[in-house]
PDB file of C-alpha atoms in Angstrom:
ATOM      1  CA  UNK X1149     -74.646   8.847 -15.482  1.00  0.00           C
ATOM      2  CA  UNK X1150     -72.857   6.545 -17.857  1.00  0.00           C
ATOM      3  CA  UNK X1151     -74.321   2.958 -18.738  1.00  0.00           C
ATOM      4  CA  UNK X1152     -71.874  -0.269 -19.559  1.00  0.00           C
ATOM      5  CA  UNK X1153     -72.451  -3.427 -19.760  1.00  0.00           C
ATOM      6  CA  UNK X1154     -70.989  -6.151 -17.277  1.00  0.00           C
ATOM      7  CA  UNK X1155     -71.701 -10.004 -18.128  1.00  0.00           C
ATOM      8  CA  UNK X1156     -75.363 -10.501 -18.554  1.00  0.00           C
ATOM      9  CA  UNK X1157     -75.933  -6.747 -15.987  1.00  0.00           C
ATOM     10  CA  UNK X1158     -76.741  -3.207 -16.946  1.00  0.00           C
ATOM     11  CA  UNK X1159     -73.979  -1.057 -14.772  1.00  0.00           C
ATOM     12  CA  UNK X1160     -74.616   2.318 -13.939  1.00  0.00           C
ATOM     13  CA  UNK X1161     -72.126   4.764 -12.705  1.00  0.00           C
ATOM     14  CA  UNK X1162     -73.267   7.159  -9.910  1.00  0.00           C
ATOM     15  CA  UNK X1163     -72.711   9.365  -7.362  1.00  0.00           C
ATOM     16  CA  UNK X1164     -73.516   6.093  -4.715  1.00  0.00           C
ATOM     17  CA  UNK X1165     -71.138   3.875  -6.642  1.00  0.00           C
ATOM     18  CA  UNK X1166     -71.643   1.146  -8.796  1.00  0.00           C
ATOM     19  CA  UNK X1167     -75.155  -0.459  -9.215  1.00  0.00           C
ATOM     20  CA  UNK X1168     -76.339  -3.291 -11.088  1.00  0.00           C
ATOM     21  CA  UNK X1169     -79.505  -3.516 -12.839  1.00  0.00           C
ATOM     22  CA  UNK X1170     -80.920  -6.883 -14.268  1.00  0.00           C
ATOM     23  CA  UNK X1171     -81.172  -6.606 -18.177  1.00  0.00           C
ATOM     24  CA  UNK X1172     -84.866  -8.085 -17.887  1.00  0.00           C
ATOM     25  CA  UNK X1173     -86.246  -5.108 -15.975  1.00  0.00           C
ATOM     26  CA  UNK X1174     -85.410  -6.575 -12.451  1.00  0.00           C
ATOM     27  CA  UNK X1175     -86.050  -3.510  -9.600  1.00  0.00           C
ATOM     28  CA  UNK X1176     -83.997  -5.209  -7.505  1.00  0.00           C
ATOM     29  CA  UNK X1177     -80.900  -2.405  -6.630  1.00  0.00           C
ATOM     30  CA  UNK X1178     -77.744  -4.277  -5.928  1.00  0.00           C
ATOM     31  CA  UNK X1179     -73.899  -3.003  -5.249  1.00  0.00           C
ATOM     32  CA  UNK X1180     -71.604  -4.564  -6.920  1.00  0.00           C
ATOM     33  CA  UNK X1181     -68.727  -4.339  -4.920  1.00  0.00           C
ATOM     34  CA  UNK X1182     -67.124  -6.742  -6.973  1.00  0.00           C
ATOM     35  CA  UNK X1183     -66.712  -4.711 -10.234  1.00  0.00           C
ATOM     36  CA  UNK X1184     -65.673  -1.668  -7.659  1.00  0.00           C
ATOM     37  CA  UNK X1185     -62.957  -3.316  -6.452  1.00  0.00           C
ATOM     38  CA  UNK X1186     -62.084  -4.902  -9.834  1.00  0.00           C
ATOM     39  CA  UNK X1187     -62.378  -1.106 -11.637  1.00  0.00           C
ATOM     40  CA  UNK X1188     -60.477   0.364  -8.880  1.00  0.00           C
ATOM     41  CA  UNK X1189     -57.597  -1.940  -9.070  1.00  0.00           C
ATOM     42  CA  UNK X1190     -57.365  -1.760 -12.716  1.00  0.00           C
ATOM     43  CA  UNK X1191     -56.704   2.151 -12.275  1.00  0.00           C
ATOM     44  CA  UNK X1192     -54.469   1.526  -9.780  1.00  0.00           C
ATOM     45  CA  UNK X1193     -52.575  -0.510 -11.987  1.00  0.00           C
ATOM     46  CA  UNK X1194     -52.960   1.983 -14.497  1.00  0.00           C
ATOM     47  CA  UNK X1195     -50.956   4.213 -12.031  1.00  0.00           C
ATOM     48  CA  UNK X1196     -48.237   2.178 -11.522  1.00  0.00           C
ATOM     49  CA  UNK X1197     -47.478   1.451 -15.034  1.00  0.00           C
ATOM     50  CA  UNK X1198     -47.359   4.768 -15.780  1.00  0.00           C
ATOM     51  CA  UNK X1199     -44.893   5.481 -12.961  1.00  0.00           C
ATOM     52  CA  UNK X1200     -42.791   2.692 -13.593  1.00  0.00           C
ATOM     53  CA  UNK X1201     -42.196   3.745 -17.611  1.00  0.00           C
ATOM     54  CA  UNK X1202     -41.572   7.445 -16.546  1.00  0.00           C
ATOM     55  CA  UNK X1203     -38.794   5.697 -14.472  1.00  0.00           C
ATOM     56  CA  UNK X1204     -37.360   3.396 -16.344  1.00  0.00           C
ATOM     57  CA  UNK X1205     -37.425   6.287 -19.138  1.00  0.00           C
ATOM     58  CA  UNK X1206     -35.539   8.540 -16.463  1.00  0.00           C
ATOM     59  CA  UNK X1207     -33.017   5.877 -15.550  1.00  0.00           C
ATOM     60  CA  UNK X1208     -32.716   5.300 -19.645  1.00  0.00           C
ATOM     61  CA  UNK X1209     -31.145   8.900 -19.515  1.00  0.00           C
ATOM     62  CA  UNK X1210     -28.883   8.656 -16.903  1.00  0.00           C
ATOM     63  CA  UNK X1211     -27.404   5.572 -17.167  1.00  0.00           C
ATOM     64  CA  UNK X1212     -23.673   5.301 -17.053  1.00  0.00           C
ATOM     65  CA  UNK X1213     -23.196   5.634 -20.592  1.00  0.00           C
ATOM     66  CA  UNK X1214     -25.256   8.491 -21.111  1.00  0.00           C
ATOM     67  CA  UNK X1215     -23.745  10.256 -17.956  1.00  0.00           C
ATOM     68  CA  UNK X1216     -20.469   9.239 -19.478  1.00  0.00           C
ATOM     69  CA  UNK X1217     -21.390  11.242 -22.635  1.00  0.00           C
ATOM     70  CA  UNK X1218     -23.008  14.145 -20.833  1.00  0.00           C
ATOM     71  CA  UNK X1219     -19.848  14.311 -18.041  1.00  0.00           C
ATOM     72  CA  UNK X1220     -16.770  14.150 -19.780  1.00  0.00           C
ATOM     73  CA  UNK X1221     -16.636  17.868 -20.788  1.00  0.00           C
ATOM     74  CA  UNK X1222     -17.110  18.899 -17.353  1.00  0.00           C
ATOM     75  CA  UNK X1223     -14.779  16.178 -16.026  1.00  0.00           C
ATOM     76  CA  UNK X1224     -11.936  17.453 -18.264  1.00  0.00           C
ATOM     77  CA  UNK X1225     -12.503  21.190 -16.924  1.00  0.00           C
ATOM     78  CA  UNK X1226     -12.641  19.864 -13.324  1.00  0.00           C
ATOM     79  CA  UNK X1227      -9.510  18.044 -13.856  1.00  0.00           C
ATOM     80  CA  UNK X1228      -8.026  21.524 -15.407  1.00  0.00           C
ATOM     81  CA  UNK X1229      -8.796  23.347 -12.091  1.00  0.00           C
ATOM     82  CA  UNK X1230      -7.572  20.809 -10.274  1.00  0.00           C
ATOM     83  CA  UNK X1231      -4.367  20.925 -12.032  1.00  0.00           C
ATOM     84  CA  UNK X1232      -3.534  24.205 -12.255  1.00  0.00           C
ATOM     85  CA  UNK X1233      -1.367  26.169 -10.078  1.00  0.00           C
ATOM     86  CA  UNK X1234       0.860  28.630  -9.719  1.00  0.00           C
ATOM     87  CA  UNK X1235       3.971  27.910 -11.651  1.00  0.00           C
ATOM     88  CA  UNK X1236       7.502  30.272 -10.835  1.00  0.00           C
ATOM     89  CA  UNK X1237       9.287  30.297 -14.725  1.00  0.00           C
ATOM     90  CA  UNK X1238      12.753  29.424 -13.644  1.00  0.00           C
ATOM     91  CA  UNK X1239      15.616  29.546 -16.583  1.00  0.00           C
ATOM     92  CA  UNK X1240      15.146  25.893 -18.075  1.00  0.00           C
ATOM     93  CA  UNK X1241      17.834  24.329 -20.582  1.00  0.00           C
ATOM     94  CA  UNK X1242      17.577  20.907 -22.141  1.00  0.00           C
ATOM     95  CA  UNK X1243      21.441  19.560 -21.764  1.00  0.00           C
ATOM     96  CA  UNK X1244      21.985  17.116 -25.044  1.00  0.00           C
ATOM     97  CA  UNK X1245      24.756  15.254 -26.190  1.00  0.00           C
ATOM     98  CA  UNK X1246      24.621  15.628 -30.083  1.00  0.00           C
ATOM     99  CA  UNK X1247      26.681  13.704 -32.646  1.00  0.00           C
ATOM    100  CA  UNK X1248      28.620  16.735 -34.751  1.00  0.00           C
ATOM    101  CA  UNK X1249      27.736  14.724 -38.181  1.00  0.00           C
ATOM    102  CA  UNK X1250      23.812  14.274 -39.444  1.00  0.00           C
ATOM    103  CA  UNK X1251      22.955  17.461 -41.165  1.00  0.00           C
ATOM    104  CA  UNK X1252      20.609  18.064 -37.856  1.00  0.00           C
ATOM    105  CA  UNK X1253      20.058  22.282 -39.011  1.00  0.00           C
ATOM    106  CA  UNK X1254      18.470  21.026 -41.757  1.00  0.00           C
ATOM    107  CA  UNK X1255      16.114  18.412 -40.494  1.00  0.00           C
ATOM    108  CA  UNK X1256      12.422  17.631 -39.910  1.00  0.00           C
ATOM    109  CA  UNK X1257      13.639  17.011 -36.488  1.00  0.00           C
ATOM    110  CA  UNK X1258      15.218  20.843 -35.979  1.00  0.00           C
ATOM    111  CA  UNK X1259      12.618  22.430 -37.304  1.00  0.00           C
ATOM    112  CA  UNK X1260      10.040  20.761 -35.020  1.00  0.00           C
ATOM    113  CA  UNK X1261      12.487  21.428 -31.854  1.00  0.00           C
ATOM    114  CA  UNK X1262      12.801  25.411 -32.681  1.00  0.00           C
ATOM    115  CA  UNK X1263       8.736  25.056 -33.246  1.00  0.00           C
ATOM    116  CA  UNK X1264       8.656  23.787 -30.039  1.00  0.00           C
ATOM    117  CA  UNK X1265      10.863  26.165 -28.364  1.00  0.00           C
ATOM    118  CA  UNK X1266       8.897  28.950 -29.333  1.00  0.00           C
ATOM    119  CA  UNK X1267       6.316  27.008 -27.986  1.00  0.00           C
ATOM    120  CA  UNK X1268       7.492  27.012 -24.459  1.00  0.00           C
ATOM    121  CA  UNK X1269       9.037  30.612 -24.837  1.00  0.00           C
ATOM    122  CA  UNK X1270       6.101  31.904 -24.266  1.00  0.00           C
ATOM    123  CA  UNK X1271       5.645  30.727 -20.854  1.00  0.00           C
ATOM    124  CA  UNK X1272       9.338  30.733 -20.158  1.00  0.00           C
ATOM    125  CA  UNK X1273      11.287  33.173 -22.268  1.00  0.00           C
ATOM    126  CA  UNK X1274      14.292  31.788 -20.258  1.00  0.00           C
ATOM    127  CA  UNK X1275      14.836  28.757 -22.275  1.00  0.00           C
ATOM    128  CA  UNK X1276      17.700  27.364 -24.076  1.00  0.00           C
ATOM    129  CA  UNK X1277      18.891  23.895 -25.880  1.00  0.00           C
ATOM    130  CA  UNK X1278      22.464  23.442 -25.116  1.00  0.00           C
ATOM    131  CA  UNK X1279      24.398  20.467 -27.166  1.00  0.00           C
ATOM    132  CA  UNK X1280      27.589  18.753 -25.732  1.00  0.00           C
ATOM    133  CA  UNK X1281      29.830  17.038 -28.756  1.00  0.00           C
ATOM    134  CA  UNK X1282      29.410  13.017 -28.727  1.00  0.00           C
ATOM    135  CA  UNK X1283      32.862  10.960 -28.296  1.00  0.00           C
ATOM    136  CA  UNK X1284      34.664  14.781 -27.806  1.00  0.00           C
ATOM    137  CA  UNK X1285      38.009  12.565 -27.220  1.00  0.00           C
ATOM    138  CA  UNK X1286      37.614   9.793 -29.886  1.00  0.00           C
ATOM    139  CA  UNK X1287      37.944   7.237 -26.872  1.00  0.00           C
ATOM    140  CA  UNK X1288      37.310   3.786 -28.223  1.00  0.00           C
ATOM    141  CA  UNK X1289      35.753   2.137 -25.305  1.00  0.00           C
ATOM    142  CA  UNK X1290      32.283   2.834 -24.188  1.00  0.00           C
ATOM    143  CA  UNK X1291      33.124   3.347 -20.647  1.00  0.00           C
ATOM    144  CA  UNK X1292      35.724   5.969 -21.343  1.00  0.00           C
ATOM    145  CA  UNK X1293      33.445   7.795 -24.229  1.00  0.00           C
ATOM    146  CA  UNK X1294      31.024   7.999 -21.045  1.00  0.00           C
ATOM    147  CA  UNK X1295      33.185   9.823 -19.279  1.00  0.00           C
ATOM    148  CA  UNK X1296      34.580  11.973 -21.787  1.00  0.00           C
ATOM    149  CA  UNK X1297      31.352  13.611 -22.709  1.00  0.00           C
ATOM    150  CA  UNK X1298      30.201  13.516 -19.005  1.00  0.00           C
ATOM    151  CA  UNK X1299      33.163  15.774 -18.694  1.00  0.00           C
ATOM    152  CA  UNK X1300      31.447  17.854 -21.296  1.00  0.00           C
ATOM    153  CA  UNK X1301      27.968  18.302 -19.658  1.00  0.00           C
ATOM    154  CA  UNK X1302      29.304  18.756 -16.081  1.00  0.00           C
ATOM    155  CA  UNK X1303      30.784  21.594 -17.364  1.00  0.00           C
ATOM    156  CA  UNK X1304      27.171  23.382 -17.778  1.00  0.00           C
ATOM    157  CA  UNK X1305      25.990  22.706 -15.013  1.00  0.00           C
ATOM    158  CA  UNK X1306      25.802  25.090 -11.940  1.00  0.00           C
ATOM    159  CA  UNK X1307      26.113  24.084  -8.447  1.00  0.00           C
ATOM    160  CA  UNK X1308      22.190  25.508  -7.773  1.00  0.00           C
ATOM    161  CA  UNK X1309      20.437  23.862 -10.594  1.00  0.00           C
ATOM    162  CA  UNK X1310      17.728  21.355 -10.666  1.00  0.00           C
ATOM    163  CA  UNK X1311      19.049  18.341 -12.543  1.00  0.00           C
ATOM    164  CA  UNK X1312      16.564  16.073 -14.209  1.00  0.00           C
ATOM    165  CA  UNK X1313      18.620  12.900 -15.607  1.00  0.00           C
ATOM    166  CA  UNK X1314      16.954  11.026 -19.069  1.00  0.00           C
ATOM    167  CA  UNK X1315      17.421   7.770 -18.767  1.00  0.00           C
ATOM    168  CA  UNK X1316      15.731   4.628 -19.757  1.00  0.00           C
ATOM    169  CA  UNK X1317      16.134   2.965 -15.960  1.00  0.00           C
ATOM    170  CA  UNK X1318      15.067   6.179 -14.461  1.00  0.00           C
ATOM    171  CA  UNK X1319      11.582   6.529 -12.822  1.00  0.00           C
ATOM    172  CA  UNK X1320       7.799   6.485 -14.962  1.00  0.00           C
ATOM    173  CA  UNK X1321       5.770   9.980 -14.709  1.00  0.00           C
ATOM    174  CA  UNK X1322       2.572  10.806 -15.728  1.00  0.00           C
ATOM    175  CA  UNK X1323       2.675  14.273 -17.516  1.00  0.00           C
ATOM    176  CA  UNK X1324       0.403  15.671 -14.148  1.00  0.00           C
ATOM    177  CA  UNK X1325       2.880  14.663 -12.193  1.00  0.00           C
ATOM    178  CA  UNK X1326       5.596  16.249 -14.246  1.00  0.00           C
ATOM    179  CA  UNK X1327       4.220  19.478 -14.343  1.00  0.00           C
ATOM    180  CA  UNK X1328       4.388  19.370 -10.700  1.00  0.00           C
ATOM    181  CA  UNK X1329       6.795  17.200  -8.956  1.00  0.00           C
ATOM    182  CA  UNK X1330       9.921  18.583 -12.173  1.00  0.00           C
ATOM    183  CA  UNK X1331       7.813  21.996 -13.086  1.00  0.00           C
ATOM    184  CA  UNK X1332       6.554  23.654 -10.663  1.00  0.00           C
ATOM    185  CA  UNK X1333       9.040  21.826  -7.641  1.00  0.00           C
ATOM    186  CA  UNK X1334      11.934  23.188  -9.207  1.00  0.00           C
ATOM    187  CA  UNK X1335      10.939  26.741  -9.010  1.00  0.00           C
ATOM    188  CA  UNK X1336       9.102  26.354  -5.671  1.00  0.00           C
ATOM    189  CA  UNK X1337      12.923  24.879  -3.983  1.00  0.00           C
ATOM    190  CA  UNK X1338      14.718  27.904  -4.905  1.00  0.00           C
ATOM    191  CA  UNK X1339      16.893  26.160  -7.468  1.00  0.00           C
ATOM    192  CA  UNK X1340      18.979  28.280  -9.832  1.00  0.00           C
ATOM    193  CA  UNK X1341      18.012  26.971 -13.238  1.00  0.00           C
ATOM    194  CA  UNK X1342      15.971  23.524 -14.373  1.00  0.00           C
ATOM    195  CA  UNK X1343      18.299  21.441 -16.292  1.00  0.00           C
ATOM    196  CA  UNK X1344      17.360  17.724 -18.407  1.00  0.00           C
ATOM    197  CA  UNK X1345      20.380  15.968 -19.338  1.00  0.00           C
ATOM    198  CA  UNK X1346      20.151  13.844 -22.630  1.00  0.00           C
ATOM    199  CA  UNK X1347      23.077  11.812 -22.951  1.00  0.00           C
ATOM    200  CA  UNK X1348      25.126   9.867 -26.116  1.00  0.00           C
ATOM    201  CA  UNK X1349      24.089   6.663 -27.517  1.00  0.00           C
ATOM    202  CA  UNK X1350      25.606   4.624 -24.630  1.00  0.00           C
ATOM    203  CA  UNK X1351      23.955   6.349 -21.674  1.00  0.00           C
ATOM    204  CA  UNK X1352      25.651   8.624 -18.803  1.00  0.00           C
ATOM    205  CA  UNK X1353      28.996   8.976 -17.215  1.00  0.00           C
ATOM    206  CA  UNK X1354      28.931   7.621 -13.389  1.00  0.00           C
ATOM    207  CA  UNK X1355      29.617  12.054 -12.108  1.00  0.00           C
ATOM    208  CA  UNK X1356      26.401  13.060 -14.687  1.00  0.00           C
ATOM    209  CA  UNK X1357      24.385  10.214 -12.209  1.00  0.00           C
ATOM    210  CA  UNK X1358      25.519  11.419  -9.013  1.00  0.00           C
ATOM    211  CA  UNK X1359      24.963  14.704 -10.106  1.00  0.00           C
ATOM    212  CA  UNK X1360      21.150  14.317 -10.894  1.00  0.00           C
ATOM    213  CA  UNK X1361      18.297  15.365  -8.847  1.00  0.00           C
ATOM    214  CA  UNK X1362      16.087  13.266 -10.283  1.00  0.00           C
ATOM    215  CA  UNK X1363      16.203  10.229 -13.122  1.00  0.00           C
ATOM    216  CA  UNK X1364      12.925   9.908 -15.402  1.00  0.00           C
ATOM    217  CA  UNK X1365      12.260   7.928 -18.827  1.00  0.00           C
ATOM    218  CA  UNK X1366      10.517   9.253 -21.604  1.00  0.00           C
ATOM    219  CA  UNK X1367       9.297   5.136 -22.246  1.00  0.00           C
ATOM    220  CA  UNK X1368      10.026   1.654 -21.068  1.00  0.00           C
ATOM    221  CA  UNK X1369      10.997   1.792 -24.827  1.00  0.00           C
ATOM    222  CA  UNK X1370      14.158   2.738 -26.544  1.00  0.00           C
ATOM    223  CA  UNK X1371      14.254   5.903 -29.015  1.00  0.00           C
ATOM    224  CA  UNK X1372      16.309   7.715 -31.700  1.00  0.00           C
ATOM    225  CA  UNK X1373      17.676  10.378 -29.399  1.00  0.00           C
ATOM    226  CA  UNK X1374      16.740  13.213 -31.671  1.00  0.00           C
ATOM    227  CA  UNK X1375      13.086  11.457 -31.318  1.00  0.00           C
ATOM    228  CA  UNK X1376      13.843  11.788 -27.374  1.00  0.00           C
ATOM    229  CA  UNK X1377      14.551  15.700 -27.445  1.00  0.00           C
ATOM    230  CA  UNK X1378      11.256  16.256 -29.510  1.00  0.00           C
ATOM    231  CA  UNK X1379       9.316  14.040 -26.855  1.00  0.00           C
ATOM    232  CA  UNK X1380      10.795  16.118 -24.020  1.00  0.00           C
ATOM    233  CA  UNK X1381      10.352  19.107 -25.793  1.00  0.00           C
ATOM    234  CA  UNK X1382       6.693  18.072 -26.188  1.00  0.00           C
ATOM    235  CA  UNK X1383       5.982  17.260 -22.511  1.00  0.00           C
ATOM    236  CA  UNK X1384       7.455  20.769 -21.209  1.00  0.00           C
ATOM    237  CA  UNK X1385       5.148  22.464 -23.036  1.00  0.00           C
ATOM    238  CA  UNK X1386       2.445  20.345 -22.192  1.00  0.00           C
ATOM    239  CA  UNK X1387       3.899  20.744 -18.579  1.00  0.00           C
ATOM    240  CA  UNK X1388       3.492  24.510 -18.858  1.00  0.00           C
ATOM    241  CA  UNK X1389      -0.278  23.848 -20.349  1.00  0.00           C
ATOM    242  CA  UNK X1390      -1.492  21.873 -17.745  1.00  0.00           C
ATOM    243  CA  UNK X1391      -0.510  24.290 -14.980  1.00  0.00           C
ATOM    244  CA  UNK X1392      -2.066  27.346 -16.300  1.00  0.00           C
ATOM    245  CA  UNK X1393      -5.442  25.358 -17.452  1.00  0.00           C
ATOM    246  CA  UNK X1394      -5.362  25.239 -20.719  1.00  0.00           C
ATOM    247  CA  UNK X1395      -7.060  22.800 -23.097  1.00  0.00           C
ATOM    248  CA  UNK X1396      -3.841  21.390 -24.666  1.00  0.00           C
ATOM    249  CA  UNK X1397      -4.276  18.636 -22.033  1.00  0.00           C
ATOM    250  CA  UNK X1398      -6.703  16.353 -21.939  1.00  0.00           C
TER     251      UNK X1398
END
């Protein structure tokens, strides 16, 4: 039994409940009902706090930024799955239309390419860079030097091959979709050989456009064209990354 003191009453604690004693010696027994119910709503209360911080604390750890934090590993590997697939290694050439003059062997901008190549020779040992001479007939008006070095290219390019025009009005890909609408597509259509056509500072000749499959840009932006090679150099092998799984990608 366990004795506290309520207002000007003894209260004792017992197995009948709560009963009141006067503090003058009164015999008089009386329930008070009223501390019971005030004593068992205070525990009650009790309860409820308790619950409610152990949730709040719970939804502390799981809200969005903390599942953000905790997800995005396992989001990036889902998204790896997702993306990979089976991939048939078709020959692949990159088709560019190089001025003669520059010094290009001896550049930064070679010796990332040839990186690069040996890069994407690993999933396609089938790969070449093949450059067509800028202005090969000296023409002096733009149209004509167009069709000059269109000349040029259409000469290296088979009758089965998979062309993939480079051009700045051509359509926006996401490097996913790349992998497998220009990857994977290529190989999967029975097509002789993948082929990207870079052409000369003033674009493509009208028979290099009719020929093409399909017309992308590397950016709503316009670039060096050495800086264009290296960019679609980049995105090849990232292509080839994101269809076996690997981590290059994110």
């Amino acid at each position: 039994r366990r004795n506290t003191y309520h207002n000007r009453y003894q209260i004792s604690m017992s197995h009948r409940g709560l009963l009141l004693f006067g503090t003058k010696g009164a015999t008089n027994l009386i329930r008070c009902a009223r501390c019971a119910r005030a004593r068992k709503n205070a525990r009650v209360s009790r309860i409820s706090t308790t619950i409610t911080t152990a949730s709040s604390s719970s939804s502390s750890s799981s809200s969005p930024s903390g599942k953000k934090n905790l997800s995005l590993q396992t989001q990036l590997d889902t998204n790896r799955i997702k993306n990979r697939r089976e991939c048939l290694p078709i020959p692949t050439a990159i088709i560019a239309v190089k001025s003669s003059g520059g010094g290009d062997e001896n550049t930064l901008y070679k010796k990332l390419e040839l990186d690069f190549e040996t890069k994407i020779k690993r999933y396609n040992p089938k790969f070449e860079m093949i450059s067509c001479p800028q202005n090969p007939k000296n023409e002096k008006g733009i149209e004509e030097q167009k069709a000059s070095e269109g000349e040029r290219v259409m000469k290296k390019i088979d009758a089965r091959d998979f062309v993939v025009l480079m051009c700045e009005r051509g359509q926006s890909y996401t490097s996913e979709r790349f992998a497998s609408d220009v990857l994977c597509k290529s190989g999967d259509l029975g097509h002789g050989r993948l082929v990207f056509v870079i052409g000369g500072p003033f674009g493509h000749g009208e028979e290099v456009r009719a020929r093409a499959d399909v017309s992308l840009r590397l950016s709503e932006m316009v670039m060096n064209h050495r800086v264009a090679r290296m960019v679609l150099l980049e995105q090849i092998y990232r292509a080839w990354t994101i269809v076996r799984g690997e981590p290059y990608h994110h």
